[in-house]
């Protein structure tokens, strides 16, 4: 590997979070951090960023980084080893298991966070040289149903449209997508289309999300009933002669059967309304808008994909666009919103167990083609195990070696508790990671390989509209970290495959990947980037965002697919698919009367290993929670803001209660982000069933039967600390970054005296402790001071009236002098309300609730636009705009 080159002051790179794929400009600052801004030249975002992207500079600390290869010793401790020892150990143990049990005993579990080049090398090693297809990825939990739906309909995993279609649409239908929070920059393009050209926005979701608040029409669909709605619409289009019969006749097959099935499922508007539990007038309005609008884009995401019938739902959507010929032309088409930054790149290389490589499968012709291209000694000839099946095979002991790269399955998989236990069965368990500890590592990883993180690694990613962008290094590689492609290639070399993995850098890999995409491809495969196969190293370094396909001899540009048919099926016709009758995945029961829906919050990403480092990102949703309808909460005795125990047949979690009128009765919602590293008893994956879609293998993450009851604690409190703090056994907690240290929100049955002792033990020798106690009320407050500075505090009070932490946190984050903090510690009636800034609303500009209320109450802001002018809140990424509208309404009603 070449020496690390000096880093330039600013580089163009790409965001490591969602599939929008925003371009960034990262500029190193003198303190070793970086300032991050949107790249105005990147077509995905034209300079805009959401809060997560703009906070990336706060997430570059090396504090939790894995910097050296580590091996687990017999006593369970981890010891540093050299790269040679680590790589030799991985290769030797893999070889032993392959020789003894065959290649099917090995599995790789990859990630949509990997770069395309990393993905390519891992996929090539496993499928071409080890000879197994047991390569799957966390994209199975995210995109697999879209992939399967595309392949069934189009003959290939082709996204037909581009982001520009959103700008040019007159009707945007969002299905199962809280885009305002999960794809914020793209969502702002939708809002711009609405405000600019008067496009209508329809949101279809069981929850009234932030996105739903902006909708012209919100359809609160019954969980799992999406196909019924789209079947009803197909029938409506047929009954009203709103089909594009010429397109159907010329470019598709299976329409009559699909329409017959649709009539069985939802024969008319009234039946559709009954099946979906949507008001009939709203169903009719949706049908009318869709029928009468030519330029319709239907965007769909996890609410569609993460379902035991996800593939059918995707096809029910695609059927509508095929039936109206609204595909592949400006302002129209189905558009799958990719969750992860490089889920699309993973699909391109073949990083799913049911793909071979570059959009080829396992037909004899395809396996032979890839074998010849790779000169592969042991090409896999059949599909491997998809994620849920892969971990079930580990549970059974069939898979004996697992290599996890850049993901945290002990948190994110369904039945995560059982899966975590199953990892102990492995004979070889390797993890390539950025962080020194996470739940997967804690599950018993035997070898930890330090991988380069975002900002240090170099390669490409592909976003939801097929646009390939460079992710570029702008930070030096710390410690002994290495890129994933290098780690995999070194293991391949030690397994005897050095000639095929003799890469000098990511550009070598990209060129090979591009060449394979074009190999014996005369237009029968969609993915073709042959024009990039001869890029020089310098041209690869300079590569501007480019959309595929870019076939040899073609000029790069924005391309839609299928406007004139020419699908990738053998007869070049699209397939209408007849969906199965929709049904919720599992029946509720007296023991589990509710349905648990899972999802994301606005300012966190996946299992928070990066976003939890940013104080402003942590400020929006500081602790794990459930949303529950107020009537259900009342019936169950759940107080708003109290704690609840959520139990399913697979596990339980303790979460804060939010009564939320946007939640349907009988349904609860919990975000997925928290792990054992950030909270106690809050891993939602542990609660979720491992039911999967029969076609895509994607797990149902939206409808696990559950029950909820109040969680009983005597006390609740918080701590603000500048150093790490271990809590007594049995304490429920959520830990988060705050400016200058960490915050801990906790619930406990331990009396205040125990906390007094804890603070005393933990405080530095030169610190002074100020203590306030009100025993009759069960209140105790401890402030720690060093000299004249406020160093930290711990407040505890009765669970029904927990101490609020905003005032103390503001002082702590400001590094305040001792005097005002002492006033809070000794305040007779709680904290001084004048210093309570409230929760963070606009994370981009750090604007909290109190400041917004103040400008409204003072009469200097009467609208969201005024708030933007006065405080800048809502003027960047826009993901807080729905909350700002809510606040304006609430404050207006209260005055
Ligand atoms: S929308 Fe936000 S998280 Fe997604 S790529 Fe853009 S900046 Fe990153």
mmCIF file with all atom_site columns, N, CA and C in Angstrom, residues 434-465:
data_model
loop_
_atom_site.group_PDB
_atom_site.id
_atom_site.type_symbol
_atom_site.label_atom_id
_atom_site.label_alt_id
_atom_site.label_comp_id
_atom_site.label_asym_id
_atom_site.label_entity_id
_atom_site.label_seq_id
_atom_site.pdbx_PDB_ins_code
_atom_site.Cartn_x
_atom_site.Cartn_y
_atom_site.Cartn_z
_atom_site.occupancy
_atom_site.B_iso_or_equiv
_atom_site.pdbx_formal_charge
_atom_site.auth_seq_id
_atom_site.auth_comp_id
_atom_site.auth_asym_id
_atom_site.auth_atom_id
_atom_site.pdbx_PDB_model_num
ATOM 1  N N  . UNK A 1 434 ? -14.844 0.506   12.440 1.00 0.00 ? 434 UNK A N  1
ATOM 2  C CA . UNK A 1 434 ? -14.238 1.795   12.794 1.00 0.00 ? 434 UNK A CA 1
ATOM 3  C C  . UNK A 1 434 ? -14.112 1.950   14.294 1.00 0.00 ? 434 UNK A C  1
ATOM 4  N N  . UNK A 1 435 ? -15.081 1.382   15.044 1.00 0.00 ? 435 UNK A N  1
ATOM 5  C CA . UNK A 1 435 ? -15.150 1.660   16.473 1.00 0.00 ? 435 UNK A CA 1
ATOM 6  C C  . UNK A 1 435 ? -14.607 0.480   17.277 1.00 0.00 ? 435 UNK A C  1
ATOM 7  N N  . UNK A 1 436 ? -14.091 0.796   18.438 1.00 0.00 ? 436 UNK A N  1
ATOM 8  C CA . UNK A 1 436 ? -13.438 -0.224  19.254 1.00 0.00 ? 436 UNK A CA 1
ATOM 9  C C  . UNK A 1 436 ? -14.454 -1.120  19.952 1.00 0.00 ? 436 UNK A C  1
ATOM 10 N N  . UNK A 1 437 ? -15.672 -0.632  20.066 1.00 0.00 ? 437 UNK A N  1
ATOM 11 C CA . UNK A 1 437 ? -16.685 -1.464  20.722 1.00 0.00 ? 437 UNK A CA 1
ATOM 12 C C  . UNK A 1 437 ? -18.063 -1.112  20.189 1.00 0.00 ? 437 UNK A C  1
ATOM 13 N N  . UNK A 1 438 ? -18.817 -2.128  19.883 1.00 0.00 ? 438 UNK A N  1
ATOM 14 C CA . UNK A 1 438 ? -20.240 -1.980  19.620 1.00 0.00 ? 438 UNK A CA 1
ATOM 15 C C  . UNK A 1 438 ? -20.895 -3.298  20.028 1.00 0.00 ? 438 UNK A C  1
ATOM 16 N N  . UNK A 1 439 ? -22.186 -3.421  19.854 1.00 0.00 ? 439 UNK A N  1
ATOM 17 C CA . UNK A 1 439 ? -22.867 -4.620  20.347 1.00 0.00 ? 439 UNK A CA 1
ATOM 18 C C  . UNK A 1 439 ? -22.399 -5.885  19.623 1.00 0.00 ? 439 UNK A C  1
ATOM 19 N N  . UNK A 1 440 ? -22.045 -5.744  18.350 1.00 0.00 ? 440 UNK A N  1
ATOM 20 C CA . UNK A 1 440 ? -21.584 -6.920  17.594 1.00 0.00 ? 440 UNK A CA 1
ATOM 21 C C  . UNK A 1 440 ? -20.212 -7.366  18.079 1.00 0.00 ? 440 UNK A C  1
ATOM 22 N N  . UNK A 1 441 ? -19.327 -6.417  18.295 1.00 0.00 ? 441 UNK A N  1
ATOM 23 C CA . UNK A 1 441 ? -18.011 -6.772  18.838 1.00 0.00 ? 441 UNK A CA 1
ATOM 24 C C  . UNK A 1 441 ? -18.176 -7.398  20.218 1.00 0.00 ? 441 UNK A C  1
ATOM 25 N N  . UNK A 1 442 ? -19.058 -6.790  21.018 1.00 0.00 ? 442 UNK A N  1
ATOM 26 C CA . UNK A 1 442 ? -19.273 -7.310  22.376 1.00 0.00 ? 442 UNK A CA 1
ATOM 27 C C  . UNK A 1 442 ? -19.886 -8.708  22.369 1.00 0.00 ? 442 UNK A C  1
ATOM 28 N N  . UNK A 1 443 ? -20.486 -9.092  21.238 1.00 0.00 ? 443 UNK A N  1
ATOM 29 C CA . UNK A 1 443 ? -21.082 -10.431 21.154 1.00 0.00 ? 443 UNK A CA 1
ATOM 30 C C  . UNK A 1 443 ? -20.028 -11.516 21.000 1.00 0.00 ? 443 UNK A C  1
ATOM 31 N N  . UNK A 1 444 ? -18.749 -11.138 20.993 1.00 0.00 ? 444 UNK A N  1
ATOM 32 C CA . UNK A 1 444 ? -17.702 -12.156 21.009 1.00 0.00 ? 444 UNK A CA 1
ATOM 33 C C  . UNK A 1 444 ? -16.814 -12.183 19.790 1.00 0.00 ? 444 UNK A C  1
ATOM 34 N N  . UNK A 1 445 ? -16.745 -11.057 19.048 1.00 0.00 ? 445 UNK A N  1
ATOM 35 C CA . UNK A 1 445 ? -15.860 -11.041 17.876 1.00 0.00 ? 445 UNK A CA 1
ATOM 36 C C  . UNK A 1 445 ? -14.448 -11.443 18.296 1.00 0.00 ? 445 UNK A C  1
ATOM 37 N N  . UNK A 1 446 ? -13.837 -12.317 17.489 1.00 0.00 ? 446 UNK A N  1
ATOM 38 C CA . UNK A 1 446 ? -12.516 -12.840 17.871 1.00 0.00 ? 446 UNK A CA 1
ATOM 39 C C  . UNK A 1 446 ? -11.373 -12.032 17.268 1.00 0.00 ? 446 UNK A C  1
ATOM 40 N N  . UNK A 1 447 ? -11.634 -11.452 16.104 1.00 0.00 ? 447 UNK A N  1
ATOM 41 C CA . UNK A 1 447 ? -10.599 -10.616 15.481 1.00 0.00 ? 447 UNK A CA 1
ATOM 42 C C  . UNK A 1 447 ? -11.230 -9.301  15.068 1.00 0.00 ? 447 UNK A C  1
ATOM 43 N N  . UNK A 1 448 ? -10.630 -8.209  15.483 1.00 0.00 ? 448 UNK A N  1
ATOM 44 C CA . UNK A 1 448 ? -11.111 -6.882  15.109 1.00 0.00 ? 448 UNK A CA 1
ATOM 45 C C  . UNK A 1 448 ? -10.099 -6.271  14.150 1.00 0.00 ? 448 UNK A C  1
ATOM 46 N N  . UNK A 1 449 ? -10.573 -5.895  12.975 1.00 0.00 ? 449 UNK A N  1
ATOM 47 C CA . UNK A 1 449 ? -9.691  -5.340  11.952 1.00 0.00 ? 449 UNK A CA 1
ATOM 48 C C  . UNK A 1 449 ? -10.054 -3.868  11.766 1.00 0.00 ? 449 UNK A C  1
ATOM 49 N N  . UNK A 1 450 ? -9.138  -2.962  12.050 1.00 0.00 ? 450 UNK A N  1
ATOM 50 C CA . UNK A 1 450 ? -9.468  -1.524  12.016 1.00 0.00 ? 450 UNK A CA 1
ATOM 51 C C  . UNK A 1 450 ? -9.595  -1.009  10.588 1.00 0.00 ? 450 UNK A C  1
ATOM 52 N N  . UNK A 1 451 ? -10.801 -0.614  10.235 1.00 0.00 ? 451 UNK A N  1
ATOM 53 C CA . UNK A 1 451 ? -11.080 -0.181  8.869  1.00 0.00 ? 451 UNK A CA 1
ATOM 54 C C  . UNK A 1 451 ? -11.127 1.340   8.796  1.00 0.00 ? 451 UNK A C  1
ATOM 55 N N  . UNK A 1 452 ? -10.738 1.865   7.643  1.00 0.00 ? 452 UNK A N  1
ATOM 56 C CA . UNK A 1 452 ? -10.793 3.315   7.425  1.00 0.00 ? 452 UNK A CA 1
ATOM 57 C C  . UNK A 1 452 ? -12.242 3.788   7.504  1.00 0.00 ? 452 UNK A C  1
ATOM 58 N N  . UNK A 1 453 ? -12.416 4.961   8.078  1.00 0.00 ? 453 UNK A N  1
ATOM 59 C CA . UNK A 1 453 ? -13.756 5.533   8.244  1.00 0.00 ? 453 UNK A CA 1
ATOM 60 C C  . UNK A 1 453 ? -14.003 6.572   7.156  1.00 0.00 ? 453 UNK A C  1
ATOM 61 N N  . UNK A 1 454 ? -15.246 7.069   7.134  1.00 0.00 ? 454 UNK A N  1
ATOM 62 C CA . UNK A 1 454 ? -15.573 8.164   6.222  1.00 0.00 ? 454 UNK A CA 1
ATOM 63 C C  . UNK A 1 454 ? -14.589 9.325   6.480  1.00 0.00 ? 454 UNK A C  1
ATOM 64 N N  . UNK A 1 455 ? -14.136 9.925   5.427  1.00 0.00 ? 455 UNK A N  1
ATOM 65 C CA . UNK A 1 455 ? -13.143 11.008  5.553  1.00 0.00 ? 455 UNK A CA 1
ATOM 66 C C  . UNK A 1 455 ? -11.730 10.485  5.381  1.00 0.00 ? 455 UNK A C  1
ATOM 67 N N  . UNK A 1 456 ? -11.554 9.162   5.611  1.00 0.00 ? 456 UNK A N  1
ATOM 68 C CA . UNK A 1 456 ? -10.220 8.560   5.454  1.00 0.00 ? 456 UNK A CA 1
ATOM 69 C C  . UNK A 1 456 ? -10.173 7.646   4.230  1.00 0.00 ? 456 UNK A C  1
ATOM 70 N N  . UNK A 1 457 ? -11.368 7.181   3.809  1.00 0.00 ? 457 UNK A N  1
ATOM 71 C CA . UNK A 1 457 ? -11.353 6.200   2.728  1.00 0.00 ? 457 UNK A CA 1
ATOM 72 C C  . UNK A 1 457 ? -11.715 6.842   1.394  1.00 0.00 ? 457 UNK A C  1
ATOM 73 N N  . UNK A 1 458 ? -11.446 6.095   0.359  1.00 0.00 ? 458 UNK A N  1
ATOM 74 C CA . UNK A 1 458 ? -11.427 6.654   -0.983 1.00 0.00 ? 458 UNK A CA 1
ATOM 75 C C  . UNK A 1 458 ? -12.093 5.654   -1.925 1.00 0.00 ? 458 UNK A C  1
ATOM 76 N N  . UNK A 1 459 ? -13.078 6.095   -2.664 1.00 0.00 ? 459 UNK A N  1
ATOM 77 C CA . UNK A 1 459 ? -13.747 5.188   -3.596 1.00 0.00 ? 459 UNK A CA 1
ATOM 78 C C  . UNK A 1 459 ? -14.988 5.836   -4.143 1.00 0.00 ? 459 UNK A C  1
ATOM 79 N N  . UNK A 1 460 ? -15.994 5.008   -4.442 1.00 0.00 ? 460 UNK A N  1
ATOM 80 C CA . UNK A 1 460 ? -17.226 5.540   -5.025 1.00 0.00 ? 460 UNK A CA 1
ATOM 81 C C  . UNK A 1 460 ? -18.453 4.989   -4.294 1.00 0.00 ? 460 UNK A C  1
ATOM 82 N N  . UNK A 1 461 ? -19.538 5.734   -4.389 1.00 0.00 ? 461 UNK A N  1
ATOM 83 C CA . UNK A 1 461 ? -20.852 5.298   -3.904 1.00 0.00 ? 461 UNK A CA 1
ATOM 84 C C  . UNK A 1 461 ? -21.874 5.639   -4.987 1.00 0.00 ? 461 UNK A C  1
ATOM 85 N N  . UNK A 1 462 ? -23.015 4.967   -4.954 1.00 0.00 ? 462 UNK A N  1
ATOM 86 C CA . UNK A 1 462 ? -24.074 5.257   -5.923 1.00 0.00 ? 462 UNK A CA 1
ATOM 87 C C  . UNK A 1 462 ? -25.363 5.574   -5.178 1.00 0.00 ? 462 UNK A C  1
ATOM 88 N N  . UNK A 1 463 ? -26.012 6.649   -5.561 1.00 0.00 ? 463 UNK A N  1
ATOM 89 C CA . UNK A 1 463 ? -27.209 7.063   -4.834 1.00 0.00 ? 463 UNK A CA 1
ATOM 90 C C  . UNK A 1 463 ? -28.484 6.485   -5.467 1.00 0.00 ? 463 UNK A C  1
ATOM 91 N N  . UNK A 1 464 ? -29.634 6.932   -4.956 1.00 0.00 ? 464 UNK A N  1
ATOM 92 C CA . UNK A 1 464 ? -30.918 6.357   -5.381 1.00 0.00 ? 464 UNK A CA 1
ATOM 93 C C  . UNK A 1 464 ? -31.232 6.574   -6.850 1.00 0.00 ? 464 UNK A C  1
ATOM 94 N N  . UNK A 1 465 ? -30.601 7.555   -7.485 1.00 0.00 ? 465 UNK A N  1
ATOM 95 C CA . UNK A 1 465 ? -30.900 7.810   -8.905 1.00 0.00 ? 465 UNK A CA 1
ATOM 96 C C  . UNK A 1 465 ? -29.781 7.288   -9.806 1.00 0.00 ? 465 UNK A C  1
#
